Coordinates of C-alpha atoms in Angstrom, one line a residue:
X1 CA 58.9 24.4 16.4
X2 CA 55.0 24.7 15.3
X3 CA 54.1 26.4 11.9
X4 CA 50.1 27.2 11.0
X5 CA 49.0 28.2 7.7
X6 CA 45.7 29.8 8.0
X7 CA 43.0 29.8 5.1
X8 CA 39.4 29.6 4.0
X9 CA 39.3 33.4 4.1
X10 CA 37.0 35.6 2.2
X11 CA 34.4 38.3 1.4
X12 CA 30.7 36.8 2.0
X13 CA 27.3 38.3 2.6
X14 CA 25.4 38.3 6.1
X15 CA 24.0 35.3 7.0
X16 CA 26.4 33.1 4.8
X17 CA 28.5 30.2 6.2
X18 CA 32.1 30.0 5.7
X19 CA 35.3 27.6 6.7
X20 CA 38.5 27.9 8.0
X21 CA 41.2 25.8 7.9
X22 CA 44.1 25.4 9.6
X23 CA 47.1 23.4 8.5
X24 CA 49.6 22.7 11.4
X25 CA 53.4 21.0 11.2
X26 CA 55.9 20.6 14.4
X27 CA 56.5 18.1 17.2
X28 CA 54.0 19.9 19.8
X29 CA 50.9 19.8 17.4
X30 CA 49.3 16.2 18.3
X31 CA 50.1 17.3 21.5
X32 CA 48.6 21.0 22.2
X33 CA 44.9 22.6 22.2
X34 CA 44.5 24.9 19.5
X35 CA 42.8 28.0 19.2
X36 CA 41.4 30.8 17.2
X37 CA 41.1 34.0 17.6
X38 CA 40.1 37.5 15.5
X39 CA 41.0 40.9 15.2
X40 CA 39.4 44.5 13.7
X41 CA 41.2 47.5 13.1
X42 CA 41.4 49.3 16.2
X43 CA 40.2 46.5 18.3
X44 CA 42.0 43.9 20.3
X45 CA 42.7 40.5 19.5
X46 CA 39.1 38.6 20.4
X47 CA 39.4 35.1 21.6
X48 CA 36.3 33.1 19.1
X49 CA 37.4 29.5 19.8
X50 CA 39.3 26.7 20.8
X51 CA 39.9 22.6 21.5
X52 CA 41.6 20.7 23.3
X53 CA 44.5 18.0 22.4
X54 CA 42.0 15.5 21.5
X55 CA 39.3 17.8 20.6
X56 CA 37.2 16.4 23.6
X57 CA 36.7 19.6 24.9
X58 CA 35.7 22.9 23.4
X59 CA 35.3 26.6 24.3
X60 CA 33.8 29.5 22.3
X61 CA 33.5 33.1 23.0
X62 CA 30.6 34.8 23.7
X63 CA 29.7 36.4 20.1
X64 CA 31.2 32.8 18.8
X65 CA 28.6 30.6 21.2
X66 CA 25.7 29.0 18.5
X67 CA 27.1 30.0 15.3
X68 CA 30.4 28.8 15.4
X69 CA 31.9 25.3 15.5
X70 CA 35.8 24.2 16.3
X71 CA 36.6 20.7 15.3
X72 CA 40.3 19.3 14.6
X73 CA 41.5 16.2 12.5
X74 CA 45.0 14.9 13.8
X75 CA 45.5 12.8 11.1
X76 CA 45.6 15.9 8.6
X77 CA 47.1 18.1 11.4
X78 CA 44.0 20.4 10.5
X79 CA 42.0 22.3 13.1
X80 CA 39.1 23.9 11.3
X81 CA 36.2 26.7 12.3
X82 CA 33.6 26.4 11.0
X83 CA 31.4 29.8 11.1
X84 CA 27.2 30.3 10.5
X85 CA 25.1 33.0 10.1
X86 CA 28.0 35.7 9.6
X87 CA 27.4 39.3 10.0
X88 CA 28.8 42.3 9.4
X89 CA 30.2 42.7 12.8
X90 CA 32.2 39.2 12.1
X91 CA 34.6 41.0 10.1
X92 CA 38.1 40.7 11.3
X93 CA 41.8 39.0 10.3
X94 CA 41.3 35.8 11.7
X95 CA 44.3 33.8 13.6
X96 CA 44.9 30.3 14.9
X97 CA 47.3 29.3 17.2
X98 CA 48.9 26.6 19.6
X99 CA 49.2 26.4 23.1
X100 CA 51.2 24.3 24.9
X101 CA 48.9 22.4 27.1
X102 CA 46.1 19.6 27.3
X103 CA 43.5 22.9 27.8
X104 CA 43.0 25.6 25.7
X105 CA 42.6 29.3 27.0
X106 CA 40.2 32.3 26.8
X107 CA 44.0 34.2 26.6
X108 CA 46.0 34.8 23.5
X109 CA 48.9 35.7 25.7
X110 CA 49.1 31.9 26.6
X111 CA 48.9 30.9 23.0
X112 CA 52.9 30.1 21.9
X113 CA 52.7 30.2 18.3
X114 CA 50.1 32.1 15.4
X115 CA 50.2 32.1 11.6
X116 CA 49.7 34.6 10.0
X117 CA 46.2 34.9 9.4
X118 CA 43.4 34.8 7.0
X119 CA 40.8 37.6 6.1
X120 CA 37.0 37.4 6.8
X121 CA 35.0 40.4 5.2
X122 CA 31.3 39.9 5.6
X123 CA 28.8 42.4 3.8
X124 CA 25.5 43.6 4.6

């Protein structure tokens, strides 16, 4: 059993800076990659981020890559994004969530377990 508490949501203007945090509990945590992920109304879920187990290794979407960062702190069970330059377009209910592997994944399909997610609104 993993739970994730999502927050560090908020409204912000374009071109601000804003963090997420993620706080994570269960066996499979120190174990797992992590990931994060976004969705609009009316869109599907859009993979932004993710690390794997030791947070050696990290992949970002395309609208993610140079403007976003994914880091994680085992110790405090905390996987954070951290997000630059925000615009308008960046506007979404963002997710994290644990997969069950060394790797992390482009799929939210593969992830095992979400929380429920926090609300970026960015304004123009």
């Amino acid at each position: 059993q993993v739970q994730l508490v999502e927050s560090g949501g908020g409204l912000v203007q374009a071109g601000d800076s804003l963090r997420l945090s993620c706080a994570a509990s269960g066996r499979t945590y120190s174990s797992a990659a992590m990931g994060w992920f976004r969705q609009a109304p009316g869109k599907e879920r859009e993979f932004v981020a993710a690390i794997s187990r030791n947070g050696g290794t990290t992949y970002f979407g395309d609208s993610a890559k140079g403007r976003f960062t994914i880091s994680r702190d085992n110790a405090k069970n905390t996987v954070y994004l951290q997000m630059n330059s925000l615009k308008p377009e960046d506007t979404a209910l963002y997710y994290c969530a644990v997969r069950n592997s060394i790797w992390g994944s482009y799929y939210p399909d593969e992830y095992a377990y979400w929380g429920q997610g926090t609300q970026v609104t960015v304004s123009s």
